[in-house]
Structure formats: C-alpha cells, structure tokens
C-alpha cells in the first residue's frame, strides 16, 4: 500500500474564537497572503482541507473564503479552488469612484484627503528615493509632455506620476493606498483638463509643477518636496474644483 505524505499546513492556524470562527479563518488565510506563503495566482487548498486544518466545518471555511473574495484578496470560480489575488487598491478605488461622482461635496472631501495624504508621501519619498519609483515618475513626466492638449493621455500620465511618488517611498501599503485613489485623481485631472480656455502654457505649467516635485525628491530634499506638492495642489486641484462648481451650475 502506497503511503501518501501528509500535506504541510499552509496557514500555521491557531484555533479561532468559537464565536467568530469564519473571521478567525479569514484572518489566518489573509496573513498567509500578505506574508507571501501564498503568491498571487496560486491556488488555495480545497475548502475541505481548509476546514480540516482549522478544525471547523466546511460552511465556516466557505464563509471565510466568501469574506476574502468580498475584500478582493482572492477570486473564486464555480467548481474550482480559490486563487490568491495581488494586493491592490482596486476595491477602495471603486468605492472612492462612486463617492466622488455622487456629489461635489464628496469630491471636495476626497480631494482634501488626497492633499493630506500626498504631502506626507512626498516627504517619505524624498527620504527613501526608491529607484523603481523615480523611474515611474519619470515615465509619468514623459507621458505628460507627449500628451499636451490630449486630456485622456495626460490624465493617465498624471496618475502614473503619482503612483511613482508612492512607489518611491518603498512602502508597499502606501503604494496600494495610492492605487485606491486613482478615481479621485482621474476625476480631478479630467475636470482640470476640461477647461475650454486651457492654453499650451497652462498645460506646461502643470508639467513644470510635477517636474519640481520630482526634482526635490530626486535630490532628497523632504521639505522642498512637501512645499512643491502643496503648491501643486493649490494651483491644480483647487482650480479643478472651481471647474466642477461651474459645471454644476451649468447643469441646473
């Protein structure tokens, strides 16, 4: 008789609190995803095996997987094992997207959040100067230069620049959070670009502000990086919200 070796536990599970069994199972699986024991795209153990490892019923294991699917950490297909997803800001980006499109008030609040968050990010980026992030920022600048008077391309390059800003911190969670704000960035950038009287000089002034942020970060000047990103928001985002006000009035 061939002896089948027992599979090594994946989750280093601790017995969950009986009153919150599914939460305990989902927390342990999430920990395995975050620390790399299960890579993006890799299948999770079958539902029955998860139940055995944690000492819970299959319905509890199924509920834990449902929670992780809702959080965007895994994806499932009928009749197939669940697979891990790469951590991203996709779920929150959808929520922010709904919010900023719902009302001008929510757009203002989201824009205010972005200013508060990105000034801190700029400081850390200048202190860390991760090469990958600096390269992404340069790609964003090049994309802006190539997209003057072309709003959709300019917006995409703008979003790429700010992702690079986050990557330059070397902090993965900051990168994910920046990804979650893409809807906010897209809404503001598109509003700004929709101004009928936007001249070439105005487009290039926007590029110059981004270039100044990059230059401050590249030389490691955290104070200057914070100053330049504040100046950028004052000039660009506030103007975008003024455009939004006008568009709102025109719809009445």
mmCIF file of C-alpha atoms in Angstrom:
data_model
loop_
_atom_site.group_PDB
_atom_site.id
_atom_site.type_symbol
_atom_site.label_atom_id
_atom_site.label_comp_id
_atom_site.label_asym_id
_atom_site.label_seq_id
_atom_site.Cartn_x
_atom_site.Cartn_y
_atom_site.Cartn_z
ATOM 1 C CA UNK A 1 0.000 0.000 0.000
ATOM 2 C CA UNK A 2 1.445 3.384 -1.030
ATOM 3 C CA UNK A 3 1.540 5.844 1.792
ATOM 4 C CA UNK A 4 0.591 9.412 0.777
ATOM 5 C CA UNK A 5 2.601 12.001 2.722
ATOM 6 C CA UNK A 6 0.541 14.411 4.757
ATOM 7 C CA UNK A 7 0.487 17.925 3.293
ATOM 8 C CA UNK A 8 2.270 20.520 5.408
ATOM 9 C CA UNK A 9 -0.142 23.090 6.909
ATOM 10 C CA UNK A 10 -0.213 26.327 4.940
ATOM 11 C CA UNK A 11 -1.682 28.769 7.403
ATOM 12 C CA UNK A 12 0.015 27.967 10.755
ATOM 13 C CA UNK A 13 -3.509 28.161 12.089
ATOM 14 C CA UNK A 14 -4.430 28.968 15.657
ATOM 15 C CA UNK A 15 -7.815 27.816 16.925
ATOM 16 C CA UNK A 16 -10.217 30.641 16.089
ATOM 17 C CA UNK A 17 -12.500 32.220 18.675
ATOM 18 C CA UNK A 18 -15.581 29.960 18.596
ATOM 19 C CA UNK A 19 -17.911 32.957 18.431
ATOM 20 C CA UNK A 20 -16.192 34.258 15.285
ATOM 21 C CA UNK A 21 -14.915 31.180 13.549
ATOM 22 C CA UNK A 22 -15.134 32.470 9.971
ATOM 23 C CA UNK A 23 -13.370 35.719 10.933
ATOM 24 C CA UNK A 24 -10.525 33.784 12.553
ATOM 25 C CA UNK A 25 -10.110 31.569 9.499
ATOM 26 C CA UNK A 26 -10.186 34.501 7.072
ATOM 27 C CA UNK A 27 -7.636 36.421 9.194
ATOM 28 C CA UNK A 28 -5.230 33.472 9.136
ATOM 29 C CA UNK A 29 -5.592 32.979 5.375
ATOM 30 C CA UNK A 30 -5.128 36.721 4.802
ATOM 31 C CA UNK A 31 -1.928 36.614 6.866
ATOM 32 C CA UNK A 32 -0.616 33.849 4.582
ATOM 33 C CA UNK A 33 -1.421 36.009 1.547
ATOM 34 C CA UNK A 34 0.234 39.115 2.958
ATOM 35 C CA UNK A 35 3.445 37.457 4.088
ATOM 36 C CA UNK A 36 3.929 35.596 0.805
ATOM 37 C CA UNK A 37 3.207 31.995 1.826
ATOM 38 C CA UNK A 38 0.620 32.042 -0.973
ATOM 39 C CA UNK A 39 1.635 34.027 -4.062
ATOM 40 C CA UNK A 40 -0.714 35.921 -6.423
ATOM 41 C CA UNK A 41 -2.378 33.466 -8.792
ATOM 42 C CA UNK A 42 -1.536 30.452 -6.631
ATOM 43 C CA UNK A 43 -4.448 28.182 -5.662
ATOM 44 C CA UNK A 44 -5.538 27.939 -2.062
ATOM 45 C CA UNK A 45 -6.062 24.482 -0.566
ATOM 46 C CA UNK A 46 -9.513 22.998 -1.252
ATOM 47 C CA UNK A 47 -12.356 24.026 1.025
ATOM 48 C CA UNK A 48 -12.378 20.671 2.813
ATOM 49 C CA UNK A 49 -8.654 20.841 3.523
ATOM 50 C CA UNK A 50 -9.010 24.367 4.924
ATOM 51 C CA UNK A 51 -11.802 23.137 7.180
ATOM 52 C CA UNK A 52 -9.635 20.258 8.454
ATOM 53 C CA UNK A 53 -6.598 22.441 9.077
ATOM 54 C CA UNK A 54 -8.597 24.878 11.168
ATOM 55 C CA UNK A 55 -10.821 22.267 12.785
ATOM 56 C CA UNK A 56 -14.001 23.914 11.533
ATOM 57 C CA UNK A 57 -16.926 22.869 9.355
ATOM 58 C CA UNK A 58 -16.995 23.301 5.588
ATOM 59 C CA UNK A 59 -19.686 26.034 5.835
ATOM 60 C CA UNK A 60 -17.355 28.018 8.112
ATOM 61 C CA UNK A 61 -14.454 27.594 5.665
ATOM 62 C CA UNK A 62 -16.789 28.615 2.834
ATOM 63 C CA UNK A 63 -17.835 31.766 4.710
ATOM 64 C CA UNK A 64 -14.187 32.678 5.350
ATOM 65 C CA UNK A 65 -13.450 32.379 1.627
ATOM 66 C CA UNK A 66 -16.522 34.476 0.842
ATOM 67 C CA UNK A 67 -15.201 37.219 3.144
ATOM 68 C CA UNK A 68 -11.814 37.175 1.421
ATOM 69 C CA UNK A 69 -13.470 37.289 -2.002
ATOM 70 C CA UNK A 70 -15.555 40.308 -0.955
ATOM 71 C CA UNK A 71 -12.369 42.009 0.272
ATOM 72 C CA UNK A 72 -10.715 41.437 -3.110
ATOM 73 C CA UNK A 73 -7.940 39.211 -1.736
ATOM 74 C CA UNK A 74 -8.935 36.043 -3.598
ATOM 75 C CA UNK A 75 -11.079 35.136 -6.586
ATOM 76 C CA UNK A 76 -13.261 32.100 -6.990
ATOM 77 C CA UNK A 77 -14.987 30.277 -9.845
ATOM 78 C CA UNK A 78 -17.778 27.760 -9.600
ATOM 79 C CA UNK A 79 -16.355 24.276 -9.144
ATOM 80 C CA UNK A 80 -12.729 25.452 -8.857
ATOM 81 C CA UNK A 81 -10.427 26.182 -5.932
ATOM 82 C CA UNK A 82 -9.957 29.798 -4.871
ATOM 83 C CA UNK A 83 -6.841 31.610 -6.039
ATOM 84 C CA UNK A 84 -4.898 34.449 -4.449
ATOM 85 C CA UNK A 85 -5.027 37.927 -5.963
ATOM 86 C CA UNK A 86 -2.265 40.510 -5.884
ATOM 87 C CA UNK A 87 -2.908 43.099 -3.204
ATOM 88 C CA UNK A 88 -4.172 46.302 -4.794
ATOM 89 C CA UNK A 89 -6.346 49.321 -4.106
ATOM 90 C CA UNK A 90 -8.988 48.152 -6.571
ATOM 91 C CA UNK A 91 -11.792 47.654 -4.043
ATOM 92 C CA UNK A 92 -11.391 51.056 -2.380
ATOM 93 C CA UNK A 93 -10.863 52.717 -5.753
ATOM 94 C CA UNK A 94 -14.348 51.598 -6.772
ATOM 95 C CA UNK A 95 -15.819 52.991 -3.568
ATOM 96 C CA UNK A 96 -13.995 56.314 -3.983
ATOM 97 C CA UNK A 97 -15.143 56.417 -7.600
ATOM 98 C CA UNK A 98 -18.784 56.116 -6.596
ATOM 99 C CA UNK A 99 -18.269 58.728 -3.882
ATOM 100 C CA UNK A 100 -16.579 61.432 -5.976
ATOM 101 C CA UNK A 101 -19.141 61.058 -8.745
ATOM 102 C CA UNK A 102 -22.050 61.258 -6.322
ATOM 103 C CA UNK A 103 -21.690 64.903 -5.332
ATOM 104 C CA UNK A 104 -19.397 67.904 -5.368
ATOM 105 C CA UNK A 105 -19.167 67.697 -1.565
ATOM 106 C CA UNK A 106 -17.698 64.189 -1.716
ATOM 107 C CA UNK A 107 -15.285 65.267 -4.445
ATOM 108 C CA UNK A 108 -14.083 68.115 -2.227
ATOM 109 C CA UNK A 109 -13.646 65.741 0.712
ATOM 110 C CA UNK A 110 -11.746 63.204 -1.387
ATOM 111 C CA UNK A 111 -9.533 65.916 -2.802
ATOM 112 C CA UNK A 112 -8.808 67.203 0.704
ATOM 113 C CA UNK A 113 -7.897 63.645 1.769
ATOM 114 C CA UNK A 114 -5.558 63.353 -1.174
ATOM 115 C CA UNK A 115 -3.741 66.570 -0.280
ATOM 116 C CA UNK A 116 -3.263 65.482 3.327
ATOM 117 C CA UNK A 117 -2.007 62.034 2.305
ATOM 118 C CA UNK A 118 0.286 63.004 -0.565
ATOM 119 C CA UNK A 119 2.181 65.718 1.309
ATOM 120 C CA UNK A 120 3.315 63.060 3.776
ATOM 121 C CA UNK A 121 4.085 60.657 0.951
ATOM 122 C CA UNK A 122 6.240 63.275 -0.784
ATOM 123 C CA UNK A 123 8.350 63.720 2.354
ATOM 124 C CA UNK A 124 8.916 59.985 2.757
ATOM 125 C CA UNK A 125 9.633 59.607 -0.960
ATOM 126 C CA UNK A 126 12.403 62.208 -0.668
ATOM 127 C CA UNK A 127 13.880 60.363 2.301
ATOM 128 C CA UNK A 128 13.726 56.899 0.672
ATOM 129 C CA UNK A 129 14.168 57.592 -3.104
ATOM 130 C CA UNK A 130 13.384 54.083 -4.270
ATOM 131 C CA UNK A 131 14.826 53.765 -7.835
ATOM 132 C CA UNK A 132 11.753 51.986 -9.217
ATOM 133 C CA UNK A 133 9.521 54.815 -8.067
ATOM 134 C CA UNK A 134 11.778 57.504 -9.500
ATOM 135 C CA UNK A 135 11.705 55.692 -12.839
ATOM 136 C CA UNK A 136 7.887 55.550 -12.805
ATOM 137 C CA UNK A 137 7.746 59.273 -12.009
ATOM 138 C CA UNK A 138 9.999 59.980 -14.998
ATOM 139 C CA UNK A 139 7.706 57.875 -17.187
ATOM 140 C CA UNK A 140 4.761 59.933 -15.965
ATOM 141 C CA UNK A 141 6.548 63.193 -16.809
ATOM 142 C CA UNK A 142 7.405 61.914 -20.287
ATOM 143 C CA UNK A 143 3.779 60.882 -20.800
ATOM 144 C CA UNK A 144 2.548 64.333 -19.829
ATOM 145 C CA UNK A 145 4.948 66.007 -22.253
ATOM 146 C CA UNK A 146 3.704 63.722 -25.016
ATOM 147 C CA UNK A 147 0.033 64.385 -24.207
ATOM 148 C CA UNK A 148 -0.276 68.181 -24.127
ATOM 149 C CA UNK A 149 -3.775 69.109 -25.341
ATOM 150 C CA UNK A 150 -4.770 65.420 -25.164
ATOM 151 C CA UNK A 151 -6.750 65.074 -21.896
ATOM 152 C CA UNK A 152 -7.095 61.274 -21.647
ATOM 153 C CA UNK A 153 -3.399 60.607 -22.231
ATOM 154 C CA UNK A 154 -2.418 63.441 -19.905
ATOM 155 C CA UNK A 155 -4.677 62.083 -17.154
ATOM 156 C CA UNK A 156 -3.174 58.588 -17.483
ATOM 157 C CA UNK A 157 0.355 60.035 -17.250
ATOM 158 C CA UNK A 158 -0.646 62.153 -14.248
ATOM 159 C CA UNK A 159 -1.967 59.085 -12.416
ATOM 160 C CA UNK A 160 1.222 57.179 -13.292
ATOM 161 C CA UNK A 161 3.367 60.001 -11.869
ATOM 162 C CA UNK A 162 1.544 59.907 -8.537
ATOM 163 C CA UNK A 163 1.782 56.115 -8.395
ATOM 164 C CA UNK A 164 5.532 56.557 -8.867
ATOM 165 C CA UNK A 165 5.524 59.023 -5.986
ATOM 166 C CA UNK A 166 4.079 56.309 -3.751
ATOM 167 C CA UNK A 167 6.453 53.623 -5.046
ATOM 168 C CA UNK A 168 9.415 55.921 -4.303
ATOM 169 C CA UNK A 169 8.630 55.577 -0.577
ATOM 170 C CA UNK A 170 9.474 51.858 -0.754
ATOM 171 C CA UNK A 171 6.320 51.241 1.284
ATOM 172 C CA UNK A 172 4.005 48.684 -0.312
ATOM 173 C CA UNK A 173 0.956 49.715 1.718
ATOM 174 C CA UNK A 174 1.376 53.328 0.594
ATOM 175 C CA UNK A 175 1.523 52.101 -2.991
ATOM 176 C CA UNK A 176 -1.734 50.207 -2.510
ATOM 177 C CA UNK A 177 -3.378 53.255 -0.952
ATOM 178 C CA UNK A 178 -2.313 55.444 -3.883
ATOM 179 C CA UNK A 179 -3.827 52.882 -6.248
ATOM 180 C CA UNK A 180 -7.066 53.212 -4.294
ATOM 181 C CA UNK A 181 -7.164 56.960 -5.046
ATOM 182 C CA UNK A 182 -6.986 56.645 -8.831
ATOM 183 C CA UNK A 183 -10.656 57.540 -9.220
ATOM 184 C CA UNK A 184 -10.106 60.738 -7.253
ATOM 185 C CA UNK A 185 -7.016 61.610 -9.299
ATOM 186 C CA UNK A 186 -8.808 60.832 -12.567
ATOM 187 C CA UNK A 187 -11.843 62.958 -11.690
ATOM 188 C CA UNK A 188 -9.748 65.971 -10.676
ATOM 189 C CA UNK A 189 -7.364 65.702 -13.618
ATOM 190 C CA UNK A 190 -10.194 65.338 -16.126
ATOM 191 C CA UNK A 191 -12.066 68.304 -14.676
ATOM 192 C CA UNK A 192 -8.925 70.425 -14.854
ATOM 193 C CA UNK A 193 -8.323 69.391 -18.449
ATOM 194 C CA UNK A 194 -11.887 70.219 -19.478
ATOM 195 C CA UNK A 195 -11.367 73.957 -19.158
ATOM 196 C CA UNK A 196 -12.167 75.435 -22.566
ATOM 197 C CA UNK A 197 -9.532 78.162 -22.248
ATOM 198 C CA UNK A 198 -6.601 75.934 -21.298
ATOM 199 C CA UNK A 199 -3.525 77.147 -23.193
ATOM 200 C CA UNK A 200 -0.281 75.354 -24.028
ATOM 201 C CA UNK A 201 1.402 77.460 -21.347
ATOM 202 C CA UNK A 202 -1.128 76.233 -18.809
ATOM 203 C CA UNK A 203 -0.541 72.592 -19.727
ATOM 204 C CA UNK A 204 3.208 73.095 -19.453
ATOM 205 C CA UNK A 205 2.845 74.857 -16.085
ATOM 206 C CA UNK A 206 1.196 71.688 -14.801
ATOM 207 C CA UNK A 207 4.122 69.629 -16.107
ATOM 208 C CA UNK A 208 6.574 72.075 -14.506
ATOM 209 C CA UNK A 209 4.901 71.611 -11.120
ATOM 210 C CA UNK A 210 5.278 67.844 -11.409
ATOM 211 C CA UNK A 211 8.882 68.272 -12.527
ATOM 212 C CA UNK A 212 9.578 70.409 -9.449
ATOM 213 C CA UNK A 213 8.164 67.687 -7.204
ATOM 214 C CA UNK A 214 10.328 65.079 -8.916
ATOM 215 C CA UNK A 215 13.475 67.237 -8.698
ATOM 216 C CA UNK A 216 13.006 67.830 -4.955
ATOM 217 C CA UNK A 217 12.500 64.120 -4.308
ATOM 218 C CA UNK A 218 15.408 63.091 -6.549
ATOM 219 C CA UNK A 219 17.852 65.204 -4.509
ATOM 220 C CA UNK A 220 16.375 64.047 -1.201
ATOM 221 C CA UNK A 221 15.011 67.411 -0.022
ATOM 222 C CA UNK A 222 11.937 66.428 2.019
ATOM 223 C CA UNK A 223 10.984 69.999 2.990
ATOM 224 C CA UNK A 224 11.132 71.165 -0.619
ATOM 225 C CA UNK A 225 9.208 68.107 -1.818
ATOM 226 C CA UNK A 226 6.396 68.862 0.622
ATOM 227 C CA UNK A 227 6.393 72.527 -0.394
ATOM 228 C CA UNK A 228 6.237 71.711 -4.107
ATOM 229 C CA UNK A 229 3.412 69.229 -3.783
ATOM 230 C CA UNK A 230 1.431 71.717 -1.697
ATOM 231 C CA UNK A 231 1.943 74.320 -4.402
ATOM 232 C CA UNK A 232 0.790 71.793 -6.988
ATOM 233 C CA UNK A 233 -2.444 71.086 -5.162
ATOM 234 C CA UNK A 234 -3.124 74.771 -4.597
ATOM 235 C CA UNK A 235 -2.730 75.519 -8.308
ATOM 236 C CA UNK A 236 -4.246 72.399 -9.848
ATOM 237 C CA UNK A 237 -6.784 70.782 -7.580
ATOM 238 C CA UNK A 238 -8.436 73.950 -6.331
ATOM 239 C CA UNK A 239 -8.819 75.107 -9.932
ATOM 240 C CA UNK A 240 -10.360 71.745 -10.810
ATOM 241 C CA UNK A 241 -12.956 72.127 -8.104
ATOM 242 C CA UNK A 242 -13.777 75.595 -9.398
ATOM 243 C CA UNK A 243 -14.422 73.985 -12.790
ATOM 244 C CA UNK A 244 -16.654 71.437 -11.066
ATOM 245 C CA UNK A 245 -18.636 74.288 -9.500
ATOM 246 C CA UNK A 246 -19.188 75.837 -12.924
ATOM 247 C CA UNK A 247 -20.225 72.512 -14.420
ATOM 248 C CA UNK A 248 -22.672 72.030 -11.545
ATOM 249 C CA UNK A 249 -24.182 75.455 -12.161
ATOM 250 C CA UNK A 250 -24.495 74.711 -15.890
ATOM 251 C CA UNK A 251 -26.468 71.548 -15.159
ATOM 252 C CA UNK A 252 -29.099 73.412 -13.140
#
